[in-house]
Structure formats: structure tokens, C-alpha cells
């Protein structure tokens, strides 16, 4: 909110006096709360700290001890700095004892080598303070209003980070405790420059909180940092880069020997960052029973690959910032389904089972020492894009073994064909989903179902959207389906199914249908008349059996 000594020295009203920094360069970033002109040696008793004192020195003591006491008194009450105009009391320069005392106290001491109207300095600085205070109040009100709206709306972390970056005009990054990027907004900068090697860069940011707050600024890296968490448990950090990349806020006056460097972030940015962190923490508490932030981001990236909502390059970049390398890796789409069809979609039990499955898939990846994106893809299945290190088959086997441990009979694992490019990853994911759908009624099968394992039912499932297959089903079974629609109490399609599923053995099929053989034979005869086929013909029965399997595929 207040200008610093460094900024005051850069003002035109000060620069006309040809300022030269004599001592106390370490205190140049002290805030200037007010400007006070004084020509008496005991002025310190009237000050409260934070003032920039202007003097010509005409009333200061003549002896070294008196000058030293004057400087020490000012430093003790916490003045921001001392500006001395040369010409009236001191001609060539300020006394050495004054410079030595100021240097020891770390208090900036500036001499003006040309006559300078103090009133112009006072007016300029006070106007700067008032304007800054008004701007800070307006900005703070806007910040509180916007983040209150975001809290009420239940905004996602990515939206909170985006709004923070928009309000600040600076890049903002949200990371977890493992230094993995959960959300970011480059604020117009290149994302590659912001996120490349993020973990290593983040660990170099050493921001010590100032005062009683938790927010700190690291001038070496230019990051303002605040923790994110609630109830005494931090789960991440929110970082804002100041100054933004490419912004030049330095000023140099070669003749004066002064250099004004980038200053610390203004107070409004600290307020903004802390308000954004509070909004994120509140949202996390509200969604504590929902998926974690990492899994939400995984789901966003998997969806982006499936529906092309983000460029592949951006998916790779965001995944890398999350600690998942998708480029130059063998990529395999995997879908894991729950076999228990009794878990109704959308019910509390179904949602809990799906969350448990998602946790199990993530844990299995860790146990198999593999990485990848994982997220729910429907109400009963979790999808994953494995970034395989090493051979594909052993990696899949290791992942499946870890996943099936203790729950082998409850899961179906399907995998698509491995690909070598992220641009082809969608094909592998879609194939895995199709294989999982096709194999879901197979109680045996391999540990990991793949396209060659799905057989005829799987092939028909993959072709279920083909109009010619639908026409084939109608041509083969349409008349029988029409009969059953008119006679629901005497449906014949189940009779045909049990006959074909038992290898056309009429005696065994009759027993399976719980009918006497004469009654079963009579039903088969009616089917032959309705369809106009000979059920003793192998070819006719084969066509009917394929049509039945195709109809099952069409019905889901």
C-alpha cells in the first residue's frame, strides 16, 4: 500500500535534486508511510516510524557524537530513511560519521546534490500514498467480491486459479505437497516456460512468511507463495509470480550511482493470493467426499483425449506438470469394470463402489511401478491410460496382478492395443472400452481381455452400430419377434435361444427349458413355420444363433 524508499527516490521531484545513495542500501525496500521535513536534532521524539525525513542539516549538531546520536535516534524509532539536501550545512557531501551510522543501522541515507523544493517531494509522495490506498481499497473490494462469488458457486480449482491470474495479471500455479501442478494460468505467458521442470523449480522457491501471516515472497525467484489448507492440514501451495515475465520495473541513474530494482509485490496481491487460497480450501472441504483434485485433473485429460477438447500437446504438458510423462512412452488404454450389475448407477452404494475401484486402480499402478492417467469413464468402470516403462505385456500383467489381488472375481480388465504416440491414445482407450463392453458377460476368459479374446459376441458388440448388422437381425428374427409381441405369454424366442445354446440337442434343451419333450418339439415346429426355416439345417441354425448374439449386442 505504501511506496518504498526505492520508489520515492525514483520520483521526478527527487531526481531533479541529483540523488545519490550514501548508505543503507539494504533498507531501500522499506515502506514510506509519510514524509516529514525537520531541522531540529530531537525530531525523533515526534515520529512513530515509517517516515521519510527530509532535512538540510542546518539545525543538526556540529560534533560527531551529536550527529551519530541523531541518526541512531531516527533508526531506533523506525524511520524509513533520511534525505539530506547539500549546500546549506553540508557542501560536498554528508559527514562520514552520518554515513557510517546510517550504514550500521541499515537506514537509507540519500544526499541531494542540487537544490530541491521539499514541498514538491512531500506532495508527490503523499499523493502517491493516498492514490495507492484508494487503489488498494478498490482492488481489495473487487477481490473479496469475486472470490466470494466463486465460493458460493462452488467453482472448480482451475477456475479459481484462472480468476486469480486475471485479477493479478500474473501467472498463478496451484501445486500439491509433492510439487505436482494441479492447476495453472500463465496469464498470457507461454505455458511451456512456466511448467517446464516445475518440480525442481518449485523446490528452489524459499518464501519466508513476513509478519504474522503465512504468505511469503522469494525475491530470488520472484514467487509470492501461500499455503492452501484448512483445519491445520495443508494440502498444497498457491504461487504467484511477481513481476510477471518480461516486465521491466528497474530504473538506473548512472551519474547518481543508484539502481532501483523490482520491488516486492503490493499488498493487494498478498490479499488476492490468500483469498484465492481460502476459496480453494473451502471448496476442498465442501467436496471432501468427492474425487481428489488430482483425479479430477486426470479425468479432464482423459476426456480431452477422447473428445478432442484440448490439443494433444497441451494434454502432454499438463500431464507432465502432474508428474506423468506421456511422450516417448508406450501408451495402453485400459478399462476396469465392476462385474456386479446389481450396483445401480447413481446410487450411494454404486458411487462408493466406483470410488473404491478408482482408488484400487491408482494403487495398482503404484504397486506395478507404472504411471498413467486414471478416472471413472462411466457408472461402473474406471479408465486408465498407462504410460508403460519397458515391455508392454509384463507391465500389464503386473498391473492386473496388483489390481486383482483379493478381488479377482469382481473385476473385468480390458486393454486396447498399445500405441507409441499420444495422438493415437484415443484409439487405444476407445478399443479398451469396447472390449470391456463386449467381454462383460464372459465369466472366464483371460486375466486381461484384449481384442483377439472377445470372440464372436465381442465382434458383434464392436459392430453394433453398423446398420447392416441391424438389418440382418431384423431379417432373421423379425417375424418371431413380431409373434412374441402379439403373444407375450407364449413367447417363443426363449425356446429358440435354449435350443441353440444347447447345441441343437432337443432332449437336453427341453430339460433346460423345463418342458416335456412333446411340448418342446411342438414349440420348435411353430418357430420353423413362423420363420420359414428348417431347424435341422446347420447353416440355418448358425444364422439364427449369430442373429441372437447380435441382438444381445444391440441391446447393450
XYZ file of C-alpha atoms in Angstrom:
556
model
C 0.000 0.000 0.000
C 2.880 2.400 0.759
C 5.654 3.350 -1.675
C 9.142 2.205 -0.756
C 12.210 4.362 -0.305
C 13.410 2.917 -3.591
C 10.269 4.133 -5.368
C 10.436 7.574 -3.762
C 13.998 8.053 -4.973
C 12.773 7.286 -8.490
C 10.202 10.130 -8.424
C 10.844 13.107 -10.719
C 10.540 15.504 -7.760
C 13.503 13.738 -6.128
C 15.558 13.087 -9.245
C 15.794 16.810 -10.036
C 17.972 17.021 -6.932
C 20.506 14.522 -8.401
C 20.110 11.973 -5.578
C 22.972 9.738 -4.511
C 22.642 6.821 -2.133
C 25.305 7.190 0.521
C 24.427 4.354 2.906
C 21.783 1.843 3.932
C 21.142 0.171 0.582
C 19.667 -2.848 2.413
C 16.765 -0.695 3.600
C 15.650 0.593 0.199
C 12.531 -1.573 0.231
C 11.236 -0.072 3.473
C 7.714 1.349 3.045
C 7.311 5.110 3.368
C 4.251 5.838 5.479
C 4.708 9.617 5.465
C 7.185 12.393 4.622
C 8.386 14.786 7.344
C 10.645 17.813 6.997
C 12.755 18.644 10.063
C 15.686 20.850 11.004
C 15.915 20.113 14.747
C 18.046 17.336 16.236
C 15.378 15.920 18.593
C 12.758 15.267 15.900
C 12.770 11.530 16.667
C 10.548 12.075 19.704
C 7.758 13.289 17.385
C 7.892 10.371 14.956
C 6.111 6.996 15.013
C 8.100 5.064 12.417
C 7.830 4.689 8.669
C 8.508 8.359 7.931
C 10.962 9.604 5.322
C 12.783 12.538 6.916
C 13.902 15.496 4.764
C 16.479 17.939 6.093
C 19.134 20.484 5.029
C 21.059 19.774 8.240
C 21.234 23.419 9.344
C 19.993 22.574 12.829
C 21.960 19.376 13.375
C 24.766 19.136 15.955
C 28.250 20.123 14.855
C 30.064 17.389 16.765
C 30.357 13.787 15.609
C 28.710 12.413 18.724
C 25.639 14.605 18.190
C 25.321 13.595 14.510
C 25.682 9.930 15.413
C 23.022 10.258 18.131
C 20.672 11.986 15.666
C 20.938 9.116 13.161
C 20.667 6.445 15.843
C 17.529 8.076 17.293
C 15.882 8.067 13.864
C 16.818 4.428 13.302
C 15.537 3.464 16.741
C 12.022 4.828 16.088
C 11.991 3.058 12.710
C 12.078 5.852 10.146
C 12.117 4.674 6.546
C 15.088 6.803 5.537
C 16.862 10.150 5.638
C 17.325 12.574 2.722
C 19.800 15.440 3.185
C 19.986 18.392 0.776
C 23.546 19.634 0.309
C 24.501 23.290 0.071
C 23.349 24.923 3.264
C 25.045 23.000 6.034
C 26.998 20.365 4.139
C 28.572 21.299 0.841
C 30.474 18.474 -0.836
C 28.836 15.549 0.994
C 27.247 14.492 4.262
C 29.621 13.853 7.185
C 31.330 10.498 7.217
C 30.078 9.834 10.728
C 26.489 10.265 9.486
C 27.066 7.835 6.621
C 28.748 5.302 8.926
C 25.910 5.435 11.468
C 23.261 5.060 8.780
C 25.121 2.150 7.202
C 25.419 0.396 10.559
C 21.703 0.865 11.227
C 20.718 -0.257 7.699
C 18.825 3.025 7.225
C 18.902 4.524 3.709
C 20.761 7.852 3.602
C 20.417 9.859 0.396
C 22.029 13.194 -0.375
C 20.566 15.649 -2.889
C 23.365 17.428 -4.764
C 21.169 20.153 -6.232
C 18.608 22.441 -4.500
C 15.264 20.659 -4.306
C 11.886 22.024 -3.121
C 10.923 19.749 -0.256
C 7.252 20.643 -0.713
C 7.247 19.025 -4.160
C 8.654 15.808 -2.712
C 6.106 15.863 0.100
C 3.179 16.486 -2.248
C 4.311 13.790 -4.702
C 4.812 11.132 -2.042
C 1.620 11.932 -0.154
C -0.379 11.878 -3.396
C 1.221 8.529 -4.183
C 0.238 7.185 -0.769
C -3.355 8.380 -0.997
C -3.782 7.131 -4.549
C -2.257 3.797 -3.621
C -4.547 3.468 -0.625
C -7.628 4.169 -2.730
C -6.460 1.760 -5.430
C -5.764 -0.896 -2.816
C -9.210 -0.446 -1.287
C -10.915 -0.740 -4.665
C -8.815 -3.739 -5.640
C -9.371 -5.420 -2.285
C -13.138 -4.920 -2.564
C -13.106 -6.430 -6.058
C -11.005 -9.362 -4.853
C -13.297 -10.155 -1.920
C -16.406 -9.836 -4.077
C -15.084 -12.081 -6.835
C -13.817 -14.854 -4.579
C -16.992 -14.763 -2.503
C -18.909 -15.392 -5.734
C -16.567 -18.251 -6.620
C -17.056 -19.808 -3.182
C -20.832 -19.582 -3.457
C -20.765 -21.001 -6.987
C -18.561 -23.908 -5.908
C -16.023 -23.070 -8.616
C -13.505 -25.711 -9.630
C -9.832 -25.128 -8.699
C -8.922 -24.339 -12.301
C -11.495 -21.502 -12.360
C -10.255 -20.090 -9.039
C -6.677 -20.077 -10.313
C -7.793 -18.501 -13.596
C -9.618 -15.697 -11.795
C -6.622 -15.068 -9.536
C -4.345 -14.765 -12.560
C -6.805 -12.453 -14.317
C -7.116 -10.143 -11.321
C -3.372 -10.093 -10.703
C -2.215 -10.007 -14.303
C 0.442 -12.516 -13.263
C 0.959 -16.278 -13.680
C -0.558 -18.381 -10.876
C 0.143 -22.055 -10.095
C -1.587 -24.431 -7.674
C 0.548 -27.400 -6.634
C 0.155 -30.259 -4.170
C 2.647 -31.153 -1.462
C 4.560 -33.360 -3.910
C 5.162 -30.260 -6.106
C 2.841 -31.568 -8.826
C 0.800 -28.941 -10.679
C -2.938 -29.242 -10.052
C -3.987 -26.101 -11.930
C -2.308 -23.119 -13.513
C -2.886 -19.987 -15.559
C 0.043 -18.481 -17.413
C -1.672 -15.056 -17.713
C -0.563 -14.684 -21.316
C 2.904 -16.169 -20.862
C 3.970 -19.381 -22.556
C 2.828 -22.395 -20.567
C 5.998 -24.286 -21.528
C 8.159 -21.617 -19.912
C 6.022 -21.738 -16.782
C 5.734 -25.510 -16.280
C 8.908 -26.978 -17.774
C 10.879 -28.613 -14.946
C 8.300 -27.370 -12.475
C 9.124 -29.693 -9.566
C 12.792 -28.711 -9.495
C 11.936 -25.028 -9.875
C 9.310 -25.165 -7.137
C 11.743 -26.688 -4.664
C 14.031 -23.694 -5.166
C 11.324 -21.261 -4.080
C 12.111 -20.303 -0.484
C 9.470 -17.828 0.608
C 9.573 -16.943 4.293
C 6.297 -15.575 5.698
C 6.528 -11.978 6.834
C 4.847 -10.709 9.997
C 2.061 -12.816 11.444
C 0.772 -14.088 8.079
C 1.543 -17.297 6.213
C 2.317 -15.677 2.853
C 5.911 -15.036 1.850
C 7.844 -13.632 -1.084
C 11.070 -15.017 -2.538
C 12.831 -12.150 -4.364
C 15.393 -14.519 -5.884
C 12.775 -16.479 -7.840
C 10.068 -13.807 -7.947
C 7.324 -16.000 -6.445
C 4.749 -14.964 -3.862
C 3.672 -18.110 -2.001
C 0.896 -19.037 0.410
C -0.107 -22.487 1.729
C -3.519 -23.953 0.916
C -5.384 -25.949 3.509
C -7.807 -25.846 6.407
C -8.212 -27.215 9.908
C -4.479 -27.322 10.392
C -3.866 -29.574 7.380
C -2.176 -28.019 4.355
C -2.529 -29.933 1.089
C -0.877 -27.583 -1.378
C 0.667 -24.226 -2.208
C -0.579 -21.347 -4.333
C 2.159 -19.403 -6.103
C 2.004 -16.077 -7.955
C 4.949 -14.800 -9.978
C 5.841 -11.141 -9.476
C 6.892 -9.356 -11.519
C 5.357 -11.139 -14.487
C 7.726 -12.451 -17.134
C 9.082 -9.744 -19.390
C 8.018 -6.828 -17.171
C 10.891 -4.380 -16.643
C 10.460 -2.390 -13.460
C 14.096 -1.460 -12.951
C 15.477 2.054 -13.185
C 19.083 3.088 -13.234
C 20.748 6.512 -12.943
C 24.444 6.053 -13.804
C 25.515 9.512 -12.656
C 23.885 9.132 -9.272
C 25.092 5.590 -8.677
C 21.527 4.499 -7.897
C 19.708 1.445 -9.174
C 16.068 0.809 -8.373
C 15.286 -2.911 -8.688
C 11.932 -4.729 -8.865
C 10.054 -4.277 -5.611
C 8.131 -6.775 -3.528
C 4.522 -7.451 -4.592
C 1.929 -4.889 -3.496
C -0.298 -5.699 -0.564
C -3.309 -6.307 -2.800
C -1.557 -9.313 -4.389
C -0.954 -10.832 -0.974
C -4.637 -10.321 -0.164
C -5.601 -11.785 -3.532
C -3.425 -14.865 -3.124
C -4.631 -15.531 0.411
C -8.270 -15.031 -0.616
C -7.824 -17.439 -3.531
C -6.192 -19.973 -1.195
C -9.139 -19.670 1.215
C -11.572 -20.260 -1.642
C -9.649 -23.356 -2.717
C -9.509 -24.686 0.838
C -13.233 -24.107 1.335
C -14.019 -25.832 -1.945
C -11.877 -28.784 -0.903
C -13.779 -29.102 2.359
C -17.120 -28.936 0.568
C -16.014 -31.612 -1.880
C -14.211 -33.757 0.673
C -16.329 -36.765 -0.265
C -15.802 -36.213 -3.976
C -12.794 -37.083 -6.069
C -9.454 -35.544 -5.221
C -8.068 -32.714 -7.290
C -5.537 -34.968 -8.942
C -8.229 -37.404 -10.076
C -10.365 -34.547 -11.378
C -7.452 -33.389 -13.486
C -6.846 -36.970 -14.655
C -10.480 -37.126 -15.737
C -10.205 -33.822 -17.564
C -7.169 -35.006 -19.506
C -8.670 -38.413 -20.356
C -11.856 -36.716 -21.540
C -9.800 -34.297 -23.604
C -8.118 -37.215 -25.363
C -11.448 -38.905 -26.058
C -13.393 -35.867 -27.273
C -10.517 -33.751 -28.669
C -11.391 -30.807 -26.395
C -7.695 -29.936 -25.872
C -4.694 -30.108 -28.188
C -2.605 -33.222 -27.661
C 0.425 -31.058 -26.898
C -1.413 -29.350 -24.041
C -2.574 -32.693 -22.632
C 1.049 -33.866 -22.629
C 2.203 -30.638 -20.986
C -0.429 -30.745 -18.253
C 0.215 -34.412 -17.580
C 3.969 -33.760 -17.312
C 3.306 -30.962 -14.823
C 1.314 -33.510 -12.821
C 4.309 -35.855 -12.869
C 3.088 -38.160 -15.653
C 5.265 -38.422 -18.754
C 3.128 -39.404 -21.751
C 5.560 -38.596 -24.524
C 8.158 -41.090 -25.739
C 6.344 -43.873 -23.860
C 4.334 -46.918 -24.890
C 0.700 -45.960 -24.182
C -2.000 -48.547 -23.440
C -5.670 -47.785 -22.810
C -7.207 -49.872 -20.018
C -10.784 -50.108 -18.720
C -11.626 -51.858 -15.443
C -15.291 -52.733 -14.874
C -17.223 -53.927 -11.861
C -18.875 -57.267 -12.628
C -21.619 -56.738 -10.043
C -24.528 -55.466 -12.160
C -26.696 -55.120 -9.039
C -24.927 -51.897 -8.093
C -27.398 -49.426 -9.568
C -25.886 -46.458 -11.345
C -26.111 -43.238 -9.356
C -26.961 -44.883 -6.042
C -24.867 -44.245 -2.971
C -23.620 -47.854 -2.975
C -22.763 -47.644 -6.675
C -20.853 -44.373 -6.241
C -18.954 -45.758 -3.252
C -18.013 -48.885 -5.210
C -16.814 -46.746 -8.125
C -14.680 -44.580 -5.798
C -13.175 -47.726 -4.277
C -12.429 -49.043 -7.765
C -10.745 -45.782 -8.764
C -8.594 -45.926 -5.623
C -7.740 -49.567 -6.371
C -6.664 -48.738 -9.943
C -4.411 -45.906 -8.731
C -2.917 -48.121 -6.027
C -2.308 -50.945 -8.525
C -0.423 -48.540 -10.800
C 1.832 -47.560 -7.908
C 2.426 -51.173 -6.900
C 3.268 -52.079 -10.503
C 5.675 -49.108 -10.593
C 3.819 -47.646 -13.565
C 2.319 -44.210 -14.169
C -0.739 -43.072 -16.073
C -3.972 -41.113 -16.098
C -6.912 -42.720 -14.289
C -10.549 -41.661 -13.987
C -14.078 -43.045 -13.976
C -15.424 -43.376 -17.529
C -18.995 -44.393 -16.652
C -21.038 -45.531 -13.643
C -19.308 -48.925 -13.344
C -15.913 -48.550 -14.968
C -12.614 -46.776 -14.452
C -10.386 -45.966 -17.396
C -6.625 -45.589 -17.430
C -4.003 -44.580 -19.941
C -0.838 -46.395 -18.911
C 2.489 -44.815 -19.814
C 4.466 -48.050 -19.866
C 8.123 -48.154 -18.986
C 9.673 -51.248 -20.501
C 7.807 -54.113 -22.153
C 4.064 -53.765 -22.625
C 2.858 -57.267 -21.686
C 4.827 -57.658 -18.426
C 3.686 -54.178 -17.374
C 0.029 -55.077 -17.988
C 0.399 -58.386 -16.175
C 1.986 -56.701 -13.173
C -0.756 -54.056 -13.077
C -3.523 -56.668 -13.400
C -1.994 -58.875 -10.696
C -1.852 -55.955 -8.264
C -5.407 -54.930 -9.103
C -6.936 -58.417 -8.839
C -5.286 -59.218 -5.522
C -8.162 -60.139 -3.206
C -10.875 -59.184 -5.709
C -10.240 -61.300 -8.812
C -13.878 -62.365 -9.265
C -15.292 -58.859 -9.022
C -13.379 -57.130 -11.813
C -13.071 -57.293 -15.567
C -9.903 -55.811 -17.026
C -9.754 -54.883 -20.710
C -6.892 -53.298 -22.639
C -6.617 -51.723 -26.071
C -3.733 -52.029 -28.473
C -0.531 -50.308 -27.392
C 0.454 -47.160 -29.298
C 3.630 -45.100 -29.484
C 2.094 -41.649 -29.902
C -0.236 -39.628 -27.725
C -2.170 -38.735 -30.863
C -3.112 -42.424 -31.168
C -4.014 -42.821 -27.491
C -7.708 -42.210 -28.174
C -7.838 -45.320 -30.372
C -6.391 -47.465 -27.578
C -8.807 -46.027 -24.993
C -11.845 -46.499 -27.222
C -10.781 -50.047 -28.059
C -10.340 -50.879 -24.372
C -13.830 -49.569 -23.630
C -15.318 -51.601 -26.455
C -13.510 -54.762 -25.379
C -14.723 -54.266 -21.797
C -18.299 -53.924 -23.027
C -18.010 -56.985 -25.234
C -16.392 -59.193 -22.588
C -18.520 -58.205 -19.608
C -20.658 -61.375 -19.824
C -17.635 -63.655 -20.109
C -17.205 -65.277 -16.671
C -13.945 -66.950 -17.626
C -11.647 -65.522 -20.276
C -8.089 -64.223 -19.756
C -6.898 -62.013 -16.904
C -6.700 -59.052 -19.281
C -9.208 -59.084 -22.133
C -7.908 -57.769 -25.432
C -9.471 -57.537 -28.847
C -8.381 -61.042 -30.028
C -10.022 -62.563 -26.913
C -13.534 -61.204 -27.293
C -14.734 -63.837 -29.863
C -17.939 -63.607 -31.842
C -20.017 -61.813 -29.145
C -17.275 -59.222 -28.841
C -17.026 -58.763 -32.586
C -20.772 -58.259 -32.832
C -20.638 -55.774 -29.986
C -17.984 -53.748 -31.835
C -20.250 -53.792 -34.913
C -23.459 -52.973 -33.057
C -23.783 -49.523 -34.670
C -23.463 -50.971 -38.160
C -26.842 -50.627 -39.975
C -26.228 -53.808 -41.964
C -25.952 -55.816 -38.756
C -29.217 -54.357 -37.522
C -30.849 -55.248 -40.837
C -29.523 -58.817 -40.545
C -31.063 -59.237 -37.088
C -34.409 -57.971 -38.293
C -34.332 -60.222 -41.352
C -33.515 -63.340 -39.342
C -35.663 -62.793 -36.250
C -38.202 -60.106 -37.167
C -41.138 -62.466 -37.719
C -40.535 -64.304 -34.429
C -40.155 -61.021 -32.512
C -43.432 -59.799 -34.014
C -45.169 -63.022 -32.928
C -43.820 -62.670 -29.374
C -45.010 -59.065 -29.251
C -48.544 -60.249 -30.009
C -48.334 -63.278 -27.674
C -46.245 -62.143 -24.672
C -47.487 -65.042 -22.518
C -46.352 -67.568 -25.126
C -43.040 -66.051 -26.308
C -41.015 -68.386 -28.498
C -37.675 -66.553 -28.622
C -36.521 -68.082 -25.278
C -37.245 -71.531 -26.697
C -35.124 -70.839 -29.763
C -32.301 -69.484 -27.565
C -32.157 -72.501 -25.264
C -32.277 -74.849 -28.270
C -29.326 -73.161 -29.967
C -27.303 -72.709 -26.758
C -27.530 -76.478 -26.091
C -26.066 -77.469 -29.419
C -29.411 -78.261 -31.092
C -29.874 -81.257 -28.752
C -33.663 -81.288 -28.336
C -33.785 -83.604 -25.326
C -31.227 -81.659 -23.276
C -32.749 -78.325 -24.368
C -36.248 -79.477 -23.308
C -34.938 -80.281 -19.842
C -33.186 -76.923 -19.590
C -36.440 -75.198 -20.598
C -38.406 -77.248 -18.011
C -40.752 -78.545 -20.697
C -41.798 -82.029 -21.755
C -40.236 -83.166 -24.966
C -43.572 -83.199 -26.909
C -44.330 -79.656 -25.751
C -40.799 -78.515 -26.632
C -40.946 -80.178 -30.051
C -44.281 -78.501 -30.756
C -42.790 -75.077 -29.944
C -39.841 -75.718 -32.260
C -42.282 -76.640 -35.033
C -44.113 -73.338 -34.579
C -40.793 -71.473 -34.768
C -39.980 -73.215 -38.060
C -43.374 -72.186 -39.517
C -43.095 -68.559 -38.354
C -39.511 -68.089 -39.580
C -39.783 -70.357 -42.607
C -36.611 -72.258 -41.696
C -35.527 -75.847 -41.099
C -34.029 -76.165 -37.606
C -32.302 -79.369 -38.679
C -30.165 -77.260 -41.024
C -26.787 -76.391 -39.510
C -26.469 -73.301 -41.696
C -29.948 -72.026 -40.790
C -29.283 -72.525 -37.078
C -25.897 -70.815 -37.359
C -27.516 -67.745 -38.916
C -30.179 -67.668 -36.212
C -27.590 -68.028 -33.438
C -25.493 -65.162 -34.848
C -28.656 -63.045 -35.087
C -29.471 -63.777 -31.441
C -25.946 -62.787 -30.336
C -26.135 -59.662 -32.491
C -29.478 -58.734 -30.931
C -27.893 -59.091 -27.476
C -25.104 -56.784 -28.587
C -27.612 -54.233 -29.898
C -29.484 -54.289 -26.607
C -26.329 -53.390 -24.641
